PDB file of N, CA and C in Angstrom:
ATOM      1  N   MET A   1      32.931 -22.090 -17.678  1.00  0.00           N
ATOM      2  CA  MET A   1      31.534 -22.069 -18.072  1.00  0.00           C
ATOM      3  C   MET A   1      31.299 -22.799 -19.399  1.00  0.00           C
ATOM      4  N   LYS A   2      32.277 -22.694 -20.296  1.00  0.00           N
ATOM      5  CA  LYS A   2      32.138 -23.408 -21.562  1.00  0.00           C
ATOM      6  C   LYS A   2      32.123 -24.910 -21.337  1.00  0.00           C
ATOM      7  N   ARG A   3      32.874 -25.355 -20.350  1.00  0.00           N
ATOM      8  CA  ARG A   3      32.932 -26.791 -20.078  1.00  0.00           C
ATOM      9  C   ARG A   3      31.583 -27.339 -19.615  1.00  0.00           C
ATOM     10  N   MET A   4      30.815 -26.512 -18.919  1.00  0.00           N
ATOM     11  CA  MET A   4      29.494 -26.959 -18.488  1.00  0.00           C
ATOM     12  C   MET A   4      28.585 -27.186 -19.700  1.00  0.00           C
ATOM     13  N   ALA A   5      28.619 -26.267 -20.650  1.00  0.00           N
ATOM     14  CA  ALA A   5      27.797 -26.416 -21.851  1.00  0.00           C
ATOM     15  C   ALA A   5      28.259 -27.613 -22.673  1.00  0.00           C
ATOM     16  N   LEU A   6      29.567 -27.779 -22.803  1.00  0.00           N
ATOM     17  CA  LEU A   6      30.085 -28.914 -23.565  1.00  0.00           C
ATOM     18  C   LEU A   6      29.813 -30.231 -22.843  1.00  0.00           C
ATOM     19  N   GLY A   7      29.837 -30.199 -21.524  1.00  0.00           N
ATOM     20  CA  GLY A   7      29.498 -31.399 -20.759  1.00  0.00           C
ATOM     21  C   GLY A   7      28.039 -31.790 -20.938  1.00  0.00           C
ATOM     22  N   LEU A   8      27.152 -30.794 -20.991  1.00  0.00           N
ATOM     23  CA  LEU A   8      25.733 -31.068 -21.225  1.00  0.00           C
ATOM     24  C   LEU A   8      25.521 -31.700 -22.597  1.00  0.00           C
ATOM     25  N   ALA A   9      26.167 -31.145 -23.604  1.00  0.00           N
ATOM     26  CA  ALA A   9      26.043 -31.713 -24.956  1.00  0.00           C
ATOM     27  C   ALA A   9      26.646 -33.115 -25.014  1.00  0.00           C
ATOM     28  N   SER A  10      27.753 -33.311 -24.337  1.00  0.00           N
ATOM     29  CA  SER A  10      28.380 -34.640 -24.317  1.00  0.00           C
ATOM     30  C   SER A  10      27.503 -35.662 -23.608  1.00  0.00           C
ATOM     31  N   ALA A  11      26.885 -35.251 -22.508  1.00  0.00           N
ATOM     32  CA  ALA A  11      25.991 -36.156 -21.786  1.00  0.00           C
ATOM     33  C   ALA A  11      24.780 -36.522 -22.641  1.00  0.00           C
ATOM     34  N   ALA A  12      24.225 -35.539 -23.342  1.00  0.00           N
ATOM     35  CA  ALA A  12      23.075 -35.821 -24.207  1.00  0.00           C
ATOM     36  C   ALA A  12      23.477 -36.757 -25.348  1.00  0.00           C
ATOM     37  N   SER A  13      24.639 -36.514 -25.939  1.00  0.00           N
ATOM     38  CA  SER A  13      25.087 -37.382 -27.026  1.00  0.00           C
ATOM     39  C   SER A  13      25.371 -38.793 -26.526  1.00  0.00           C
ATOM     40  N   THR A  14      25.944 -38.898 -25.336  1.00  0.00           N
ATOM     41  CA  THR A  14      26.203 -40.217 -24.760  1.00  0.00           C
ATOM     42  C   THR A  14      24.895 -40.952 -24.473  1.00  0.00           C
ATOM     43  N   PHE A  15      23.924 -40.242 -23.926  1.00  0.00           N
ATOM     44  CA  PHE A  15      22.629 -40.849 -23.626  1.00  0.00           C
ATOM     45  C   PHE A  15      21.959 -41.370 -24.895  1.00  0.00           C
ATOM     46  N   TRP A  16      21.869 -40.527 -25.921  1.00  0.00           N
ATOM     47  CA  TRP A  16      21.224 -40.956 -27.165  1.00  0.00           C
ATOM     48  C   TRP A  16      22.037 -42.025 -27.869  1.00  0.00           C
ATOM     49  N   GLY A  17      23.358 -41.952 -27.747  1.00  0.00           N
ATOM     50  CA  GLY A  17      24.203 -42.982 -28.335  1.00  0.00           C
ATOM     51  C   GLY A  17      23.995 -44.338 -27.688  1.00  0.00           C
ATOM     52  N   PHE A  18      23.889 -44.353 -26.351  1.00  0.00           N
ATOM     53  CA  PHE A  18      23.616 -45.619 -25.666  1.00  0.00           C
ATOM     54  C   PHE A  18      22.261 -46.180 -26.056  1.00  0.00           C
ATOM     55  N   LEU A  19      21.248 -45.332 -26.134  1.00  0.00           N
ATOM     56  CA  LEU A  19      19.927 -45.813 -26.550  1.00  0.00           C
ATOM     57  C   LEU A  19      19.986 -46.399 -27.959  1.00  0.00           C
ATOM     58  N   TRP A  20      20.691 -45.722 -28.842  1.00  0.00           N
ATOM     59  CA  TRP A  20      20.797 -46.207 -30.218  1.00  0.00           C
ATOM     60  C   TRP A  20      21.599 -47.509 -30.267  1.00  0.00           C
ATOM     61  N   PHE A  21      22.698 -47.566 -29.503  1.00  0.00           N
ATOM     62  CA  PHE A  21      23.550 -48.750 -29.509  1.00  0.00           C
ATOM     63  C   PHE A  21      22.811 -49.978 -28.978  1.00  0.00           C
ATOM     64  N   PHE A  22      21.997 -49.793 -27.961  1.00  0.00           N
ATOM     65  CA  PHE A  22      21.291 -50.924 -27.361  1.00  0.00           C
ATOM     66  C   PHE A  22      19.971 -51.249 -28.047  1.00  0.00           C
ATOM     67  N   GLY A  23      19.698 -50.632 -29.176  1.00  0.00           N
ATOM     68  CA  GLY A  23      18.573 -51.028 -30.014  1.00  0.00           C
ATOM     69  C   GLY A  23      17.243 -50.379 -29.719  1.00  0.00           C
ATOM     70  N   ALA A  24      17.243 -49.239 -29.068  1.00  0.00           N
ATOM     71  CA  ALA A  24      15.976 -48.582 -28.760  1.00  0.00           C
ATOM     72  C   ALA A  24      15.287 -48.052 -30.021  1.00  0.00           C
ATOM     73  N   PHE A  25      16.063 -47.784 -31.069  1.00  0.00           N
ATOM     74  CA  PHE A  25      15.488 -47.233 -32.291  1.00  0.00           C
ATOM     75  C   PHE A  25      15.503 -48.248 -33.434  1.00  0.00           C
ATOM     76  N   ALA A  26      15.515 -49.516 -33.113  1.00  0.00           N
ATOM     77  CA  ALA A  26      15.701 -50.547 -34.136  1.00  0.00           C
ATOM     78  C   ALA A  26      14.457 -50.799 -34.980  1.00  0.00           C
ATOM     79  N   GLU A  27      13.288 -50.482 -34.465  1.00  0.00           N
ATOM     80  CA  GLU A  27      12.060 -50.821 -35.174  1.00  0.00           C
ATOM     81  C   GLU A  27      11.438 -49.604 -35.847  1.00  0.00           C
ATOM     82  N   GLY A  28      10.755 -49.861 -36.933  1.00  0.00           N
ATOM     83  CA  GLY A  28       9.953 -48.844 -37.608  1.00  0.00           C
ATOM     84  C   GLY A  28      10.764 -47.651 -38.088  1.00  0.00           C
ATOM     85  N   GLU A  29      10.139 -46.483 -37.989  1.00  0.00           N
ATOM     86  CA  GLU A  29      10.782 -45.256 -38.450  1.00  0.00           C
ATOM     87  C   GLU A  29      11.880 -44.801 -37.515  1.00  0.00           C
ATOM     88  N   GLY A  30      11.911 -45.355 -36.310  1.00  0.00           N
ATOM     89  CA  GLY A  30      12.918 -44.955 -35.340  1.00  0.00           C
ATOM     90  C   GLY A  30      14.339 -45.243 -35.772  1.00  0.00           C
ATOM     91  N   ARG A  31      14.505 -46.157 -36.709  1.00  0.00           N
ATOM     92  CA  ARG A  31      15.871 -46.469 -37.150  1.00  0.00           C
ATOM     93  C   ARG A  31      16.512 -45.276 -37.840  1.00  0.00           C
ATOM     94  N   TRP A  32      15.716 -44.326 -38.320  1.00  0.00           N
ATOM     95  CA  TRP A  32      16.265 -43.135 -38.951  1.00  0.00           C
ATOM     96  C   TRP A  32      16.867 -42.179 -37.932  1.00  0.00           C
ATOM     97  N   LEU A  33      16.532 -42.343 -36.662  1.00  0.00           N
ATOM     98  CA  LEU A  33      17.113 -41.492 -35.642  1.00  0.00           C
ATOM     99  C   LEU A  33      18.599 -41.768 -35.439  1.00  0.00           C
ATOM    100  N   GLY A  34      19.067 -42.925 -35.863  1.00  0.00           N
ATOM    101  CA  GLY A  34      20.488 -43.224 -35.760  1.00  0.00           C
ATOM    102  C   GLY A  34      21.345 -42.212 -36.501  1.00  0.00           C
ATOM    103  N   ILE A  35      20.848 -41.717 -37.620  1.00  0.00           N
ATOM    104  CA  ILE A  35      21.562 -40.691 -38.382  1.00  0.00           C
ATOM    105  C   ILE A  35      21.681 -39.423 -37.557  1.00  0.00           C
ATOM    106  N   GLY A  36      20.584 -39.024 -36.925  1.00  0.00           N
ATOM    107  CA  GLY A  36      20.602 -37.833 -36.078  1.00  0.00           C
ATOM    108  C   GLY A  36      21.518 -37.992 -34.877  1.00  0.00           C
ATOM    109  N   VAL A  37      21.527 -39.181 -34.288  1.00  0.00           N
ATOM    110  CA  VAL A  37      22.397 -39.442 -33.139  1.00  0.00           C
ATOM    111  C   VAL A  37      23.856 -39.311 -33.554  1.00  0.00           C
ATOM    112  N   LEU A  38      24.213 -39.885 -34.691  1.00  0.00           N
ATOM    113  CA  LEU A  38      25.597 -39.789 -35.159  1.00  0.00           C
ATOM    114  C   LEU A  38      25.981 -38.351 -35.502  1.00  0.00           C
ATOM    115  N   LEU A  39      25.094 -37.622 -36.145  1.00  0.00           N
ATOM    116  CA  LEU A  39      25.397 -36.239 -36.490  1.00  0.00           C
ATOM    117  C   LEU A  39      25.536 -35.359 -35.250  1.00  0.00           C
ATOM    118  N   MET A  40      24.724 -35.614 -34.235  1.00  0.00           N
ATOM    119  CA  MET A  40      24.846 -34.807 -33.020  1.00  0.00           C
ATOM    120  C   MET A  40      26.102 -35.169 -32.236  1.00  0.00           C
ATOM    121  N   ALA A  41      26.517 -36.416 -32.308  1.00  0.00           N
ATOM    122  CA  ALA A  41      27.791 -36.787 -31.680  1.00  0.00           C
ATOM    123  C   ALA A  41      28.951 -36.082 -32.388  1.00  0.00           C
ATOM    124  N   LEU A  42      28.892 -36.009 -33.708  1.00  0.00           N
ATOM    125  CA  LEU A  42      29.924 -35.286 -34.455  1.00  0.00           C
ATOM    126  C   LEU A  42      29.892 -33.793 -34.155  1.00  0.00           C
ATOM    127  N   ALA A  43      28.699 -33.217 -34.031  1.00  0.00           N
ATOM    128  CA  ALA A  43      28.589 -31.796 -33.684  1.00  0.00           C
ATOM    129  C   ALA A  43      29.154 -31.531 -32.296  1.00  0.00           C
ATOM    130  N   THR A  44      28.945 -32.464 -31.370  1.00  0.00           N
ATOM    131  CA  THR A  44      29.486 -32.305 -30.023  1.00  0.00           C
ATOM    132  C   THR A  44      31.010 -32.365 -30.049  1.00  0.00           C
ATOM    133  N   LEU A  45      31.558 -33.298 -30.794  1.00  0.00           N
ATOM    134  CA  LEU A  45      33.015 -33.372 -30.916  1.00  0.00           C
ATOM    135  C   LEU A  45      33.581 -32.114 -31.572  1.00  0.00           C
ATOM    136  N   TYR A  46      32.881 -31.601 -32.558  1.00  0.00           N
ATOM    137  CA  TYR A  46      33.314 -30.368 -33.220  1.00  0.00           C
ATOM    138  C   TYR A  46      33.255 -29.181 -32.260  1.00  0.00           C
ATOM    139  N   ALA A  47      32.246 -29.161 -31.392  1.00  0.00           N
ATOM    140  CA  ALA A  47      32.134 -28.072 -30.415  1.00  0.00           C
ATOM    141  C   ALA A  47      33.268 -28.126 -29.397  1.00  0.00           C
ATOM    142  N   TRP A  48      33.736 -29.313 -29.063  1.00  0.00           N
ATOM    143  CA  TRP A  48      34.883 -29.416 -28.160  1.00  0.00           C
ATOM    144  C   TRP A  48      36.128 -28.854 -28.827  1.00  0.00           C
ATOM    145  N   ARG A  49      36.258 -29.070 -30.109  1.00  0.00           N
ATOM    146  CA  ARG A  49      37.451 -28.631 -30.842  1.00  0.00           C
ATOM    147  C   ARG A  49      37.413 -27.132 -31.127  1.00  0.00           C
ATOM    148  N   ARG A  50      36.278 -26.658 -31.630  1.00  0.00           N
ATOM    149  CA  ARG A  50      36.114 -25.248 -31.991  1.00  0.00           C
ATOM    150  C   ARG A  50      34.797 -24.756 -31.427  1.00  0.00           C
ATOM    151  N   PRO A  51      34.809 -24.112 -30.261  1.00  0.00           N
ATOM    152  CA  PRO A  51      33.566 -23.776 -29.557  1.00  0.00           C
ATOM    153  C   PRO A  51      32.634 -22.819 -30.299  1.00  0.00           C
ATOM    154  N   TRP A  52      33.154 -21.809 -30.989  1.00  0.00           N
ATOM    155  CA  TRP A  52      32.252 -20.834 -31.615  1.00  0.00           C
ATOM    156  C   TRP A  52      31.426 -21.456 -32.741  1.00  0.00           C
ATOM    157  N   PRO A  53      32.019 -22.022 -33.786  1.00  0.00           N
ATOM    158  CA  PRO A  53      31.169 -22.651 -34.804  1.00  0.00           C
ATOM    159  C   PRO A  53      30.499 -23.925 -34.289  1.00  0.00           C
ATOM    160  N   GLY A  54      31.119 -24.583 -33.318  1.00  0.00           N
ATOM    161  CA  GLY A  54      30.516 -25.770 -32.733  1.00  0.00           C
ATOM    162  C   GLY A  54      29.237 -25.447 -31.978  1.00  0.00           C
ATOM    163  N   GLY A  55      29.200 -24.269 -31.352  1.00  0.00           N
ATOM    164  CA  GLY A  55      27.967 -23.833 -30.680  1.00  0.00           C
ATOM    165  C   GLY A  55      26.821 -23.663 -31.669  1.00  0.00           C
ATOM    166  N   TRP A  56      27.141 -23.070 -32.811  1.00  0.00           N
ATOM    167  CA  TRP A  56      26.116 -22.935 -33.847  1.00  0.00           C
ATOM    168  C   TRP A  56      25.714 -24.292 -34.407  1.00  0.00           C
ATOM    169  N   ALA A  57      26.675 -25.190 -34.529  1.00  0.00           N
ATOM    170  CA  ALA A  57      26.353 -26.545 -35.002  1.00  0.00           C
ATOM    171  C   ALA A  57      25.436 -27.252 -34.019  1.00  0.00           C
ATOM    172  N   LEU A  58      25.668 -27.043 -32.721  1.00  0.00           N
ATOM    173  CA  LEU A  58      24.784 -27.644 -31.719  1.00  0.00           C
ATOM    174  C   LEU A  58      23.390 -27.034 -31.770  1.00  0.00           C
ATOM    175  N   LEU A  59      23.308 -25.714 -31.975  1.00  0.00           N
ATOM    176  CA  LEU A  59      21.993 -25.062 -32.068  1.00  0.00           C
ATOM    177  C   LEU A  59      21.197 -25.570 -33.268  1.00  0.00           C
ATOM    178  N   VAL A  60      21.798 -25.512 -34.430  1.00  0.00           N
ATOM    179  CA  VAL A  60      21.089 -25.902 -35.654  1.00  0.00           C
ATOM    180  C   VAL A  60      20.852 -27.414 -35.687  1.00  0.00           C
ATOM    181  N   GLY A  61      21.878 -28.177 -35.348  1.00  0.00           N
ATOM    182  CA  GLY A  61      21.741 -29.634 -35.344  1.00  0.00           C
ATOM    183  C   GLY A  61      20.761 -30.125 -34.304  1.00  0.00           C
ATOM    184  N   GLY A  62      20.768 -29.495 -33.135  1.00  0.00           N
ATOM    185  CA  GLY A  62      19.822 -29.886 -32.088  1.00  0.00           C
ATOM    186  C   GLY A  62      18.378 -29.626 -32.495  1.00  0.00           C
ATOM    187  N   ALA A  63      18.150 -28.479 -33.134  1.00  0.00           N
ATOM    188  CA  ALA A  63      16.797 -28.188 -33.610  1.00  0.00           C
ATOM    189  C   ALA A  63      16.368 -29.177 -34.694  1.00  0.00           C
ATOM    190  N   ALA A  64      17.287 -29.502 -35.598  1.00  0.00           N
ATOM    191  CA  ALA A  64      16.955 -30.462 -36.663  1.00  0.00           C
ATOM    192  C   ALA A  64      16.729 -31.862 -36.096  1.00  0.00           C
ATOM    193  N   PHE A  65      17.559 -32.267 -35.138  1.00  0.00           N
ATOM    194  CA  PHE A  65      17.411 -33.585 -34.513  1.00  0.00           C
ATOM    195  C   PHE A  65      16.077 -33.663 -33.754  1.00  0.00           C
ATOM    196  N   GLY A  66      15.747 -32.615 -33.030  1.00  0.00           N
ATOM    197  CA  GLY A  66      14.469 -32.589 -32.314  1.00  0.00           C
ATOM    198  C   GLY A  66      13.283 -32.610 -33.259  1.00  0.00           C
ATOM    199  N   LEU A  67      13.391 -31.883 -34.366  1.00  0.00           N
ATOM    200  CA  LEU A  67      12.304 -31.869 -35.347  1.00  0.00           C
ATOM    201  C   LEU A  67      12.143 -33.236 -35.996  1.00  0.00           C
ATOM    202  N   LEU A  68      13.243 -33.887 -36.330  1.00  0.00           N
ATOM    203  CA  LEU A  68      13.178 -35.233 -36.908  1.00  0.00           C
ATOM    204  C   LEU A  68      12.536 -36.210 -35.927  1.00  0.00           C
ATOM    205  N   ALA A  69      12.955 -36.150 -34.675  1.00  0.00           N
ATOM    206  CA  ALA A  69      12.380 -37.049 -33.673  1.00  0.00           C
ATOM    207  C   ALA A  69      10.904 -36.762 -33.451  1.00  0.00           C
ATOM    208  N   ALA A  70      10.533 -35.486 -33.448  1.00  0.00           N
ATOM    209  CA  ALA A  70       9.123 -35.134 -33.248  1.00  0.00           C
ATOM    210  C   ALA A  70       8.264 -35.578 -34.418  1.00  0.00           C
ATOM    211  N   LEU A  71       8.798 -35.483 -35.634  1.00  0.00           N
ATOM    212  CA  LEU A  71       8.037 -35.923 -36.801  1.00  0.00           C
ATOM    213  C   LEU A  71       7.854 -37.436 -36.817  1.00  0.00           C
ATOM    214  N   LEU A  72       8.839 -38.160 -36.300  1.00  0.00           N
ATOM    215  CA  LEU A  72       8.744 -39.616 -36.271  1.00  0.00           C
ATOM    216  C   LEU A  72       7.942 -40.137 -35.083  1.00  0.00           C
ATOM    217  N   ALA A  73       7.743 -39.291 -34.088  1.00  0.00           N
ATOM    218  CA  ALA A  73       7.008 -39.720 -32.890  1.00  0.00           C
ATOM    219  C   ALA A  73       5.524 -39.816 -33.208  1.00  0.00           C
ATOM    220  N   GLY A  74       4.921 -40.860 -32.738  1.00  0.00           N
ATOM    221  CA  GLY A  74       3.491 -41.027 -32.952  1.00  0.00           C
ATOM    222  C   GLY A  74       2.663 -40.199 -31.982  1.00  0.00           C
ATOM    223  N   ARG A  75       3.109 -40.167 -30.737  1.00  0.00           N
ATOM    224  CA  ARG A  75       2.374 -39.452 -29.700  1.00  0.00           C
ATOM    225  C   ARG A  75       3.265 -38.387 -29.072  1.00  0.00           C
ATOM    226  N   ARG A  76       2.654 -37.349 -28.612  1.00  0.00           N
ATOM    227  CA  ARG A  76       3.310 -36.267 -27.880  1.00  0.00           C
ATOM    228  C   ARG A  76       4.561 -35.745 -28.580  1.00  0.00           C
ATOM    229  N   PRO A  77       4.415 -35.213 -29.772  1.00  0.00           N
ATOM    230  CA  PRO A  77       5.607 -34.748 -30.495  1.00  0.00           C
ATOM    231  C   PRO A  77       6.295 -33.561 -29.829  1.00  0.00           C
ATOM    232  N   LEU A  78       5.549 -32.724 -29.112  1.00  0.00           N
ATOM    233  CA  LEU A  78       6.177 -31.588 -28.440  1.00  0.00           C
ATOM    234  C   LEU A  78       7.095 -32.051 -27.311  1.00  0.00           C
ATOM    235  N   LEU A  79       6.662 -33.070 -26.581  1.00  0.00           N
ATOM    236  CA  LEU A  79       7.495 -33.624 -25.519  1.00  0.00           C
ATOM    237  C   LEU A  79       8.746 -34.277 -26.098  1.00  0.00           C
ATOM    238  N   VAL A  80       8.587 -34.994 -27.194  1.00  0.00           N
ATOM    239  CA  VAL A  80       9.735 -35.636 -27.843  1.00  0.00           C
ATOM    240  C   VAL A  80      10.712 -34.578 -28.347  1.00  0.00           C
ATOM    241  N   PHE A  81      10.193 -33.494 -28.927  1.00  0.00           N
ATOM    242  CA  PHE A  81      11.071 -32.410 -29.380  1.00  0.00           C
ATOM    243  C   PHE A  81      11.838 -31.807 -28.210  1.00  0.00           C
ATOM    244  N   ALA A  82      11.148 -31.572 -27.116  1.00  0.00           N
ATOM    245  CA  ALA A  82      11.807 -30.975 -25.955  1.00  0.00           C
ATOM    246  C   ALA A  82      12.894 -31.895 -25.389  1.00  0.00           C
ATOM    247  N   LEU A  83      12.612 -33.182 -25.313  1.00  0.00           N
ATOM    248  CA  LEU A  83      13.593 -34.104 -24.748  1.00  0.00           C
ATOM    249  C   LEU A  83      14.814 -34.298 -25.645  1.00  0.00           C
ATOM    250  N   THR A  84      14.617 -34.242 -26.936  1.00  0.00           N
ATOM    251  CA  THR A  84      15.746 -34.465 -27.829  1.00  0.00           C
ATOM    252  C   THR A  84      16.524 -33.179 -28.118  1.00  0.00           C
ATOM    253  N   ALA A  85      15.838 -32.084 -28.318  1.00  0.00           N
ATOM    254  CA  ALA A  85      16.509 -30.858 -28.752  1.00  0.00           C
ATOM    255  C   ALA A  85      16.976 -29.967 -27.612  1.00  0.00           C
ATOM    256  N   LEU A  86      16.284 -29.972 -26.489  1.00  0.00           N
ATOM    257  CA  LEU A  86      16.576 -29.006 -25.432  1.00  0.00           C
ATOM    258  C   LEU A  86      18.017 -29.052 -24.926  1.00  0.00           C
ATOM    259  N   PRO A  87      18.612 -30.208 -24.647  1.00  0.00           N
ATOM    260  CA  PRO A  87      20.004 -30.174 -24.174  1.00  0.00           C
ATOM    261  C   PRO A  87      20.971 -29.555 -25.186  1.00  0.00           C
ATOM    262  N   TYR A  88      20.764 -29.851 -26.461  1.00  0.00           N
ATOM    263  CA  TYR A  88      21.642 -29.292 -27.486  1.00  0.00           C
ATOM    264  C   TYR A  88      21.393 -27.796 -27.691  1.00  0.00           C
ATOM    265  N   LEU A  89      20.129 -27.389 -27.633  1.00  0.00           N
ATOM    266  CA  LEU A  89      19.820 -25.968 -27.772  1.00  0.00           C
ATOM    267  C   LEU A  89      20.390 -25.169 -26.609  1.00  0.00           C
ATOM    268  N   LEU A  90      20.279 -25.704 -25.395  1.00  0.00           N
ATOM    269  CA  LEU A  90      20.852 -25.021 -24.238  1.00  0.00           C
ATOM    270  C   LEU A  90      22.367 -24.934 -24.330  1.00  0.00           C
ATOM    271  N   ALA A  91      23.006 -26.040 -24.663  1.00  0.00           N
ATOM    272  CA  ALA A  91      24.460 -26.055 -24.750  1.00  0.00           C
ATOM    273  C   ALA A  91      24.961 -25.141 -25.869  1.00  0.00           C
ATOM    274  N   GLY A  92      24.350 -25.227 -27.040  1.00  0.00           N
ATOM    275  CA  GLY A  92      24.765 -24.382 -28.156  1.00  0.00           C
ATOM    276  C   GLY A  92      24.526 -22.909 -27.889  1.00  0.00           C
ATOM    277  N   GLY A  93      23.357 -22.596 -27.352  1.00  0.00           N
ATOM    278  CA  GLY A  93      23.060 -21.208 -27.022  1.00  0.00           C
ATOM    279  C   GLY A  93      23.997 -20.650 -25.968  1.00  0.00           C
ATOM    280  N   TYR A  94      24.296 -21.449 -24.977  1.00  0.00           N
ATOM    281  CA  TYR A  94      25.204 -21.009 -23.935  1.00  0.00           C
ATOM    282  C   TYR A  94      26.605 -20.793 -24.484  1.00  0.00           C
ATOM    283  N   LEU A  95      27.058 -21.663 -25.347  1.00  0.00           N
ATOM    284  CA  LEU A  95      28.375 -21.485 -25.962  1.00  0.00           C
ATOM    285  C   LEU A  95      28.439 -20.211 -26.792  1.00  0.00           C
ATOM    286  N   VAL A  96      27.440 -20.001 -27.620  1.00  0.00           N
ATOM    287  CA  VAL A  96      27.440 -18.833 -28.500  1.00  0.00           C
ATOM    288  C   VAL A  96      27.365 -17.546 -27.678  1.00  0.00           C
ATOM    289  N   ILE A  97      26.503 -17.506 -26.671  1.00  0.00           N
ATOM    290  CA  ILE A  97      26.351 -16.293 -25.868  1.00  0.00           C
ATOM    291  C   ILE A  97      27.591 -16.037 -25.016  1.00  0.00           C
ATOM    292  N   SER A  98      28.135 -17.070 -24.393  1.00  0.00           N
ATOM    293  CA  SER A  98      29.299 -16.855 -23.542  1.00  0.00           C
ATOM    294  C   SER A  98      30.521 -16.442 -24.344  1.00  0.00           C
ATOM    295  N   LEU A  99      30.703 -17.012 -25.533  1.00  0.00           N
ATOM    296  CA  LEU A  99      31.834 -16.614 -26.365  1.00  0.00           C
ATOM    297  C   LEU A  99      31.638 -15.228 -26.938  1.00  0.00           C
ATOM    298  N   ARG A 100      30.406 -14.838 -27.190  1.00  0.00           N
ATOM    299  CA  ARG A 100      30.123 -13.489 -27.684  1.00  0.00           C
ATOM    300  C   ARG A 100      30.467 -12.464 -26.610  1.00  0.00           C
ATOM    301  N   LYS A 101      30.151 -12.769 -25.357  1.00  0.00           N
ATOM    302  CA  LYS A 101      30.450 -11.839 -24.268  1.00  0.00           C
ATOM    303  C   LYS A 101      31.954 -11.726 -24.028  1.00  0.00           C
ATOM    304  N   GLU A 102      32.716 -12.779 -24.271  1.00  0.00           N
ATOM    305  CA  GLU A 102      34.166 -12.726 -24.120  1.00  0.00           C
ATOM    306  C   GLU A 102      34.810 -11.853 -25.167  1.00  0.00           C
ATOM    307  N   GLU A 103      34.198 -11.737 -26.347  1.00  0.00           N
ATOM    308  CA  GLU A 103      34.774 -10.932 -27.426  1.00  0.00           C
ATOM    309  C   GLU A 103      34.540  -9.438 -27.245  1.00  0.00           C
ATOM    310  N   GLU A 104      33.488  -9.073 -26.514  1.00  0.00           N
ATOM    311  CA  GLU A 104      33.175  -7.645 -26.350  1.00  0.00           C
ATOM    312  C   GLU A 104      34.227  -6.958 -25.503  1.00  0.00           C
ATOM    313  N   PRO A 105      34.609  -5.739 -25.900  1.00  0.00           N
ATOM    314  CA  PRO A 105      35.625  -5.008 -25.113  1.00  0.00           C
ATOM    315  C   PRO A 105      35.087  -4.460 -23.817  1.00  0.00           C
TER     316      PRO A 105
END
């Protein structure tokens, strides 16, 4: 089950990384999203290495990345927040909850 959450975060990081690599954020304020893309890729790698703190990193980082993208979006900021933050929030939340249930006696 942890692999599903980590796979979701990895897919989201790969998707945003490809968009950033191919220049989707090259103009205007969008170039600042490259920082968020790199930080979320690092959070995803950290979650693969250490799932418990990595889950929290995905939760907090995903919310911050979504908020940054929503603030930079000109139109429909709620949709932009949902598209950017939701995969990381789901993956991080699932990691934290599933690992919490494994610890309970």
